CSV table of N, CA and C in Angstrom, one decimal:
chain,number,residue,atom,x,y,z
A,1486,GLN,N,-3.8,-9.8,-40.3
A,1486,GLN,CA,-3.0,-9.5,-39.2
A,1486,GLN,C,-3.8,-9.0,-38.0
A,1487,VAL,N,-3.5,-9.4,-36.8
A,1487,VAL,CA,-4.2,-9.1,-35.6
A,1487,VAL,C,-3.9,-7.6,-35.2
A,1488,GLN,N,-5.0,-6.9,-34.8
A,1488,GLN,CA,-4.8,-5.6,-34.2
A,1488,GLN,C,-5.2,-5.6,-32.8
A,1489,LEU,N,-4.5,-4.8,-31.9
A,1489,LEU,CA,-4.8,-4.9,-30.5
A,1489,LEU,C,-5.1,-3.5,-30.0
A,1490,VAL,N,-6.1,-3.4,-29.0
A,1490,VAL,CA,-6.5,-2.2,-28.4
A,1490,VAL,C,-6.5,-2.4,-26.9
A,1491,GLU,N,-5.7,-1.6,-26.1
A,1491,GLU,CA,-5.7,-1.7,-24.7
A,1491,GLU,C,-6.8,-0.7,-24.1
A,1492,SER,N,-7.3,-1.1,-22.9
A,1492,SER,CA,-8.2,-0.2,-22.2
A,1492,SER,C,-8.2,-0.6,-20.7
A,1493,GLY,N,-8.8,0.3,-19.9
A,1493,GLY,CA,-8.9,0.0,-18.4
A,1493,GLY,C,-7.9,0.8,-17.6
A,1494,GLY,N,-7.1,1.6,-18.1
A,1494,GLY,CA,-6.2,2.4,-17.4
A,1494,GLY,C,-6.9,3.6,-16.7
A,1495,GLY,N,-6.2,4.3,-15.8
A,1495,GLY,CA,-6.8,5.4,-15.1
A,1495,GLY,C,-6.0,5.9,-14.0
A,1496,LEU,N,-6.5,6.8,-13.2
A,1496,LEU,CA,-5.8,7.4,-12.0
A,1496,LEU,C,-6.3,6.8,-10.7
A,1497,VAL,N,-5.4,6.2,-10.0
A,1497,VAL,CA,-5.8,5.5,-8.7
A,1497,VAL,C,-4.8,5.9,-7.6
A,1498,GLN,N,-5.2,5.5,-6.4
A,1498,GLN,CA,-4.3,5.7,-5.3
A,1498,GLN,C,-3.5,4.4,-5.0
A,1499,ALA,N,-2.3,4.6,-4.3
A,1499,ALA,CA,-1.5,3.5,-3.9
A,1499,ALA,C,-2.4,2.5,-3.1
A,1500,GLY,N,-2.2,1.2,-3.4
A,1500,GLY,CA,-3.0,0.1,-2.8
A,1500,GLY,C,-4.3,-0.3,-3.5
A,1501,ASP,N,-4.7,0.6,-4.5
A,1501,ASP,CA,-5.9,0.2,-5.3
A,1501,ASP,C,-5.6,-0.8,-6.3
A,1502,SER,N,-6.6,-1.2,-7.1
A,1502,SER,CA,-6.5,-2.2,-8.1
A,1502,SER,C,-7.1,-1.7,-9.4
A,1503,LEU,N,-6.6,-2.2,-10.5
A,1503,LEU,CA,-7.1,-1.9,-11.9
A,1503,LEU,C,-7.0,-3.2,-12.7
A,1504,ARG,N,-7.9,-3.3,-13.6
A,1504,ARG,CA,-7.9,-4.5,-14.5
A,1504,ARG,C,-7.8,-3.9,-16.0
A,1505,LEU,N,-6.7,-4.2,-16.6
A,1505,LEU,CA,-6.5,-3.8,-18.0
A,1505,LEU,C,-7.0,-4.9,-19.0
A,1506,SER,N,-7.5,-4.5,-20.1
A,1506,SER,CA,-7.9,-5.4,-21.1
A,1506,SER,C,-7.2,-5.1,-22.4
A,1507,CYS,N,-6.9,-6.2,-23.2
A,1507,CYS,CA,-6.3,-6.1,-24.5
A,1507,CYS,C,-7.2,-6.8,-25.5
A,1508,ALA,N,-8.0,-6.1,-26.3
A,1508,ALA,CA,-8.9,-6.7,-27.2
A,1508,ALA,C,-8.3,-6.9,-28.6
A,1509,ALA,N,-8.3,-8.1,-29.1
A,1509,ALA,CA,-7.8,-8.4,-30.4
A,1509,ALA,C,-8.9,-8.3,-31.4
A,1510,SER,N,-8.5,-8.0,-32.7
A,1510,SER,CA,-9.5,-7.9,-33.7
A,1510,SER,C,-10.1,-9.2,-34.1
A,1511,LYS,N,-9.4,-10.3,-33.8
A,1511,LYS,CA,-9.9,-11.6,-34.1
A,1511,LYS,C,-9.3,-12.7,-33.1
A,1512,ARG,N,-9.8,-13.9,-33.2
A,1512,ARG,CA,-9.2,-15.0,-32.4
A,1512,ARG,C,-7.8,-15.2,-32.7
A,1513,THR,N,-6.9,-15.4,-31.7
A,1513,THR,CA,-5.5,-15.5,-31.9
A,1513,THR,C,-4.9,-16.7,-31.2
A,1514,TYR,N,-3.9,-17.4,-31.8
A,1514,TYR,CA,-3.2,-18.5,-31.1
A,1514,TYR,C,-1.8,-18.1,-30.7
A,1515,TYR,N,-1.5,-16.8,-30.7
A,1515,TYR,CA,-0.2,-16.3,-30.3
A,1515,TYR,C,-0.2,-16.1,-28.8
A,1516,ALA,N,1.0,-16.2,-28.2
A,1516,ALA,CA,1.2,-15.8,-26.9
A,1516,ALA,C,1.0,-14.3,-26.7
A,1517,MET,N,0.6,-13.8,-25.5
A,1517,MET,CA,0.3,-12.4,-25.3
A,1517,MET,C,1.2,-11.9,-24.2
A,1518,GLY,N,1.6,-10.7,-24.3
A,1518,GLY,CA,2.5,-10.1,-23.3
A,1518,GLY,C,2.0,-8.7,-22.9
A,1519,TRP,N,2.3,-8.2,-21.7
A,1519,TRP,CA,2.1,-6.9,-21.3
A,1519,TRP,C,3.5,-6.2,-21.0
A,1520,PHE,N,3.6,-5.0,-21.4
A,1520,PHE,CA,4.8,-4.2,-21.2
A,1520,PHE,C,4.4,-2.8,-20.6
A,1521,ARG,N,5.3,-2.1,-20.1
A,1521,ARG,CA,5.0,-0.7,-19.6
A,1521,ARG,C,6.2,0.2,-19.9
A,1522,GLN,N,6.0,1.5,-20.0
A,1522,GLN,CA,7.0,2.4,-20.2
A,1522,GLN,C,6.7,3.7,-19.3
A,1523,ALA,N,7.5,4.0,-18.4
A,1523,ALA,CA,7.4,5.1,-17.5
A,1523,ALA,C,8.1,6.3,-18.1
A,1524,PRO,N,7.8,7.5,-17.7
A,1524,PRO,CA,8.5,8.7,-18.2
A,1524,PRO,C,10.0,8.6,-17.9
A,1525,GLY,N,10.8,8.8,-18.9
A,1525,GLY,CA,12.2,8.8,-18.8
A,1525,GLY,C,12.8,7.5,-18.7
A,1526,LYS,N,12.1,6.4,-18.9
A,1526,LYS,CA,12.6,5.0,-18.8
A,1526,LYS,C,12.3,4.3,-20.0
A,1527,GLU,N,13.0,3.2,-20.2
A,1527,GLU,CA,12.8,2.3,-21.3
A,1527,GLU,C,11.6,1.4,-21.1
A,1528,ARG,N,11.0,0.9,-22.2
A,1528,ARG,CA,9.9,0.0,-22.1
A,1528,ARG,C,10.4,-1.3,-21.4
A,1529,GLU,N,9.6,-1.9,-20.5
A,1529,GLU,CA,10.0,-3.1,-19.7
A,1529,GLU,C,8.9,-4.1,-19.8
A,1530,PHE,N,9.4,-5.3,-19.7
A,1530,PHE,CA,8.5,-6.5,-19.6
A,1530,PHE,C,7.7,-6.5,-18.3
A,1531,VAL,N,6.4,-6.9,-18.4
A,1531,VAL,CA,5.6,-7.0,-17.2
A,1531,VAL,C,5.1,-8.4,-16.9
A,1532,ALA,N,4.4,-9.0,-17.9
A,1532,ALA,CA,3.9,-10.3,-17.8
A,1532,ALA,C,3.6,-10.9,-19.2
A,1533,ALA,N,3.5,-12.2,-19.2
A,1533,ALA,CA,3.2,-12.9,-20.5
A,1533,ALA,C,2.4,-14.2,-20.2
A,1534,ILE,N,1.6,-14.6,-21.2
A,1534,ILE,CA,0.8,-15.8,-21.2
A,1534,ILE,C,0.9,-16.5,-22.5
A,1535,ASP,N,0.9,-17.9,-22.5
A,1535,ASP,CA,1.0,-18.6,-23.8
A,1535,ASP,C,-0.3,-18.6,-24.5
A,1536,TRP,N,-0.4,-19.2,-25.7
A,1536,TRP,CA,-1.6,-19.1,-26.5
A,1536,TRP,C,-2.8,-19.8,-25.8
A,1537,SER,N,-2.5,-20.9,-25.0
A,1537,SER,CA,-3.6,-21.7,-24.4
A,1537,SER,C,-4.0,-21.1,-23.0
A,1538,GLY,N,-3.2,-20.2,-22.5
A,1538,GLY,CA,-3.4,-19.7,-21.1
A,1538,GLY,C,-2.9,-20.6,-20.0
A,1539,GLY,N,-2.2,-21.6,-20.4
A,1539,GLY,CA,-1.7,-22.6,-19.4
A,1539,GLY,C,-0.4,-22.2,-18.7
A,1540,ASP,N,0.5,-21.4,-19.4
A,1540,ASP,CA,1.7,-21.0,-18.8
A,1540,ASP,C,1.8,-19.5,-18.7
A,1541,THR,N,2.4,-19.0,-17.7
A,1541,THR,CA,2.5,-17.5,-17.5
A,1541,THR,C,4.0,-17.2,-17.0
A,1542,ASP,N,4.3,-15.9,-17.1
A,1542,ASP,CA,5.6,-15.4,-16.7
A,1542,ASP,C,5.4,-14.0,-16.2
A,1543,TYR,N,6.2,-13.6,-15.2
A,1543,TYR,CA,6.0,-12.3,-14.6
A,1543,TYR,C,7.4,-11.7,-14.3
A,1544,ALA,N,7.5,-10.4,-14.4
A,1544,ALA,CA,8.6,-9.7,-13.9
A,1544,ALA,C,8.7,-9.7,-12.4
A,1545,ASP,N,9.9,-9.7,-11.8
A,1545,ASP,CA,10.0,-9.8,-10.4
A,1545,ASP,C,9.3,-8.6,-9.7
A,1546,SER,N,9.2,-7.5,-10.3
A,1546,SER,CA,8.7,-6.3,-9.7
A,1546,SER,C,7.1,-6.3,-9.5
A,1547,VAL,N,6.5,-7.2,-10.3
A,1547,VAL,CA,5.0,-7.3,-10.2
A,1547,VAL,C,4.6,-8.7,-9.7
A,1548,LYS,N,5.4,-9.6,-9.6
A,1548,LYS,CA,5.1,-11.0,-9.1
A,1548,LYS,C,4.4,-11.0,-7.8
A,1549,GLY,N,3.2,-11.6,-7.7
A,1549,GLY,CA,2.5,-11.7,-6.5
A,1549,GLY,C,1.4,-10.6,-6.4
A,1550,ARG,N,1.5,-9.6,-7.3
A,1550,ARG,CA,0.6,-8.5,-7.3
A,1550,ARG,C,-0.3,-8.4,-8.5
A,1551,PHE,N,0.3,-8.8,-9.7
A,1551,PHE,CA,-0.3,-8.8,-11.0
A,1551,PHE,C,-0.6,-10.2,-11.4
A,1552,THR,N,-1.7,-10.3,-12.2
A,1552,THR,CA,-2.1,-11.6,-12.7
A,1552,THR,C,-2.6,-11.5,-14.2
A,1553,ILE,N,-1.9,-12.2,-15.1
A,1553,ILE,CA,-2.3,-12.2,-16.5
A,1553,ILE,C,-3.2,-13.3,-16.8
A,1554,SER,N,-4.2,-13.1,-17.7
A,1554,SER,CA,-5.1,-14.1,-18.1
A,1554,SER,C,-5.6,-13.8,-19.5
A,1555,ARG,N,-6.4,-14.7,-20.1
A,1555,ARG,CA,-7.0,-14.5,-21.3
A,1555,ARG,C,-8.3,-15.2,-21.4
A,1556,ASP,N,-9.2,-14.8,-22.2
A,1556,ASP,CA,-10.6,-15.4,-22.3
A,1556,ASP,C,-10.5,-16.7,-23.1
A,1557,ASN,N,-11.6,-17.5,-23.0
A,1557,ASN,CA,-11.6,-18.8,-23.6
A,1557,ASN,C,-11.6,-18.7,-25.1
A,1558,ALA,N,-12.2,-17.6,-25.7
A,1558,ALA,CA,-12.2,-17.4,-27.1
A,1558,ALA,C,-10.9,-16.9,-27.7
A,1559,LYS,N,-9.9,-16.7,-26.8
A,1559,LYS,CA,-8.6,-16.2,-27.2
A,1559,LYS,C,-8.7,-14.9,-28.0
A,1560,ILE,N,-9.6,-14.0,-27.6
A,1560,ILE,CA,-9.8,-12.7,-28.2
A,1560,ILE,C,-9.3,-11.6,-27.3
A,1561,THR,N,-9.4,-11.7,-26.0
A,1561,THR,CA,-9.0,-10.7,-25.1
A,1561,THR,C,-8.0,-11.2,-24.0
A,1562,ALA,N,-7.0,-10.4,-23.8
A,1562,ALA,CA,-6.1,-10.7,-22.7
A,1562,ALA,C,-6.3,-9.7,-21.6
A,1563,PHE,N,-6.0,-10.1,-20.3
A,1563,PHE,CA,-6.3,-9.2,-19.2
A,1563,PHE,C,-5.0,-9.1,-18.3
A,1564,LEU,N,-4.9,-8.0,-17.6
A,1564,LEU,CA,-3.9,-7.8,-16.6
A,1564,LEU,C,-4.5,-7.3,-15.3
A,1565,GLN,N,-4.7,-8.1,-14.3
A,1565,GLN,CA,-5.3,-7.7,-13.0
A,1565,GLN,C,-4.2,-7.2,-12.2
A,1566,MET,N,-4.2,-5.9,-11.8
A,1566,MET,CA,-3.2,-5.3,-11.0
A,1566,MET,C,-3.7,-4.9,-9.6
A,1567,ASN,N,-3.2,-5.6,-8.6
A,1567,ASN,CA,-3.5,-5.3,-7.2
A,1567,ASN,C,-2.4,-4.6,-6.5
A,1568,SER,N,-2.7,-4.0,-5.4
A,1568,SER,CA,-1.7,-3.4,-4.5
A,1568,SER,C,-0.8,-2.5,-5.3
A,1569,LEU,N,-1.4,-1.6,-6.1
A,1569,LEU,CA,-0.6,-0.8,-7.0
A,1569,LEU,C,0.3,0.2,-6.2
A,1570,LYS,N,1.4,0.5,-6.8
A,1570,LYS,CA,2.4,1.4,-6.2
A,1570,LYS,C,2.7,2.5,-7.2
A,1571,PRO,N,3.2,3.7,-6.6
A,1571,PRO,CA,3.5,4.8,-7.5
A,1571,PRO,C,4.5,4.4,-8.6
A,1572,GLU,N,5.4,3.5,-8.4
A,1572,GLU,CA,6.3,3.1,-9.4
A,1572,GLU,C,5.7,2.2,-10.5
A,1573,ASP,N,4.4,1.9,-10.3
A,1573,ASP,CA,3.7,1.2,-11.4
A,1573,ASP,C,3.2,2.2,-12.5
A,1574,THR,N,3.3,3.4,-12.2
A,1574,THR,CA,2.8,4.5,-13.1
A,1574,THR,C,3.6,4.3,-14.4
A,1575,ALA,N,2.8,4.2,-15.5
A,1575,ALA,CA,3.4,4.0,-16.9
A,1575,ALA,C,2.3,3.9,-17.9
A,1576,VAL,N,2.7,3.9,-19.1
A,1576,VAL,CA,1.8,3.5,-20.2
A,1576,VAL,C,1.9,2.0,-20.4
A,1577,TYR,N,0.8,1.3,-20.4
A,1577,TYR,CA,0.9,-0.1,-20.5
A,1577,TYR,C,0.5,-0.6,-21.9
A,1578,TYR,N,1.3,-1.4,-22.5
A,1578,TYR,CA,1.1,-1.9,-23.8
A,1578,TYR,C,0.9,-3.5,-23.8
A,1579,CYS,N,0.1,-4.0,-24.7
A,1579,CYS,CA,0.0,-5.4,-24.9
A,1579,CYS,C,0.6,-5.7,-26.3
A,1580,ALA,N,1.0,-7.0,-26.5
A,1580,ALA,CA,1.7,-7.4,-27.7
A,1580,ALA,C,1.5,-8.9,-27.9
A,1581,THR,N,1.6,-9.3,-29.2
A,1581,THR,CA,1.6,-10.7,-29.5
A,1581,THR,C,3.0,-11.2,-29.7
A,1582,GLY,N,3.2,-12.5,-29.6
A,1582,GLY,CA,4.5,-13.1,-29.8
A,1582,GLY,C,4.4,-14.6,-30.0
A,1583,PRO,N,5.4,-15.2,-30.6
A,1583,PRO,CA,5.4,-16.7,-30.8
A,1583,PRO,C,5.5,-17.5,-29.6
A,1584,SER,N,6.1,-17.0,-28.5
A,1584,SER,CA,6.2,-17.7,-27.3
A,1584,SER,C,6.5,-16.8,-26.1
A,1585,ILE,N,6.3,-17.3,-24.9
A,1585,ILE,CA,6.5,-16.4,-23.7
A,1585,ILE,C,8.0,-15.9,-23.6
A,1586,GLY,N,8.9,-16.7,-24.0
A,1586,GLY,CA,10.3,-16.4,-23.9
A,1586,GLY,C,10.7,-15.2,-24.8
A,1587,THR,N,10.1,-15.0,-25.9
A,1587,THR,CA,10.4,-13.9,-26.7
A,1587,THR,C,10.1,-12.5,-26.1
A,1588,PHE,N,9.2,-12.4,-25.2
A,1588,PHE,CA,8.8,-11.2,-24.5
A,1588,PHE,C,9.9,-10.7,-23.6
A,1589,ARG,N,10.7,-11.7,-23.0
A,1589,ARG,CA,11.8,-11.3,-22.1
A,1589,ARG,C,12.9,-10.5,-22.9
A,1590,LEU,N,12.9,-10.7,-24.2
A,1590,LEU,CA,13.9,-10.0,-25.0
A,1590,LEU,C,13.3,-8.7,-25.6
A,1591,GLY,N,12.1,-8.3,-25.1
A,1591,GLY,CA,11.5,-7.1,-25.6
A,1591,GLY,C,10.9,-7.2,-27.0
A,1592,ARG,N,10.7,-8.4,-27.5
A,1592,ARG,CA,10.2,-8.5,-28.9
A,1592,ARG,C,8.7,-8.9,-28.9
A,1593,GLY,N,8.0,-8.3,-29.9
A,1593,GLY,CA,6.6,-8.6,-30.1
A,1593,GLY,C,6.3,-8.5,-31.6
A,1594,GLY,N,5.3,-9.2,-32.0
A,1594,GLY,CA,4.9,-9.2,-33.4
A,1594,GLY,C,3.9,-8.0,-33.7
A,1595,THR,N,2.9,-7.9,-32.9
A,1595,THR,CA,1.9,-6.8,-33.1
A,1595,THR,C,1.7,-6.1,-31.7
A,1596,TRP,N,1.7,-4.8,-31.8
A,1596,TRP,CA,1.6,-4.0,-30.5
A,1596,TRP,C,0.3,-3.1,-30.5
A,1597,GLY,N,-0.3,-2.9,-29.4
A,1597,GLY,CA,-1.3,-2.0,-29.2
A,1597,GLY,C,-0.7,-0.6,-29.0
A,1598,ARG,N,-1.6,0.4,-28.8
A,1598,ARG,CA,-1.2,1.8,-28.7
A,1598,ARG,C,-1.0,2.2,-27.2
A,1599,GLY,N,-1.4,1.4,-26.3
A,1599,GLY,CA,-1.2,1.7,-24.9
A,1599,GLY,C,-2.4,2.3,-24.1
A,1600,THR,N,-2.3,2.1,-22.8
A,1600,THR,CA,-3.3,2.8,-21.9
A,1600,THR,C,-2.6,3.3,-20.7
A,1601,GLN,N,-2.9,4.5,-20.2
A,1601,GLN,CA,-2.2,5.1,-19.2
A,1601,GLN,C,-2.6,4.7,-17.8
A,1602,VAL,N,-1.7,4.3,-16.9
A,1602,VAL,CA,-2.0,4.0,-15.5
A,1602,VAL,C,-1.2,4.9,-14.7
A,1603,THR,N,-1.9,5.6,-13.8
A,1603,THR,CA,-1.2,6.6,-12.9
A,1603,THR,C,-1.6,6.2,-11.5
A,1604,VAL,N,-0.6,6.0,-10.6
A,1604,VAL,CA,-0.8,5.7,-9.2
A,1604,VAL,C,-0.2,6.8,-8.3
A,1605,SER,N,-1.1,7.4,-7.5
A,1605,SER,CA,-0.7,8.4,-6.6
A,1605,SER,C,-0.3,7.9,-5.3
A,1606,SER,N,0.6,8.5,-4.5
A,1606,SER,CA,1.0,8.1,-3.2
A,1606,SER,C,0.0,8.5,-2.1
């Protein structure tokens, strides 16, 4: 079974950029998704990418600012976050899934433990 570890979070100012990484314990052919959970809110979908890296999906709140990608070895997934806003503050999680569509339902097979992103105004 694949294990996931997120990294790259930190404290930044509004307008800054961060790149999150999700390292898998081994090569995977699963789709990968990013989610986030802010204090007092439910976990929400952010972005997803299929196993090959050819198809992507984004939440409306991050479209045009965030970019999801994965390496050629299918070991690491990335989330490039530009033009960060205070409302992006949350713990960010990555997860595996059978397809991009499953992430829209909040479903994932394997989850990481998360990385904190804090954006100040």
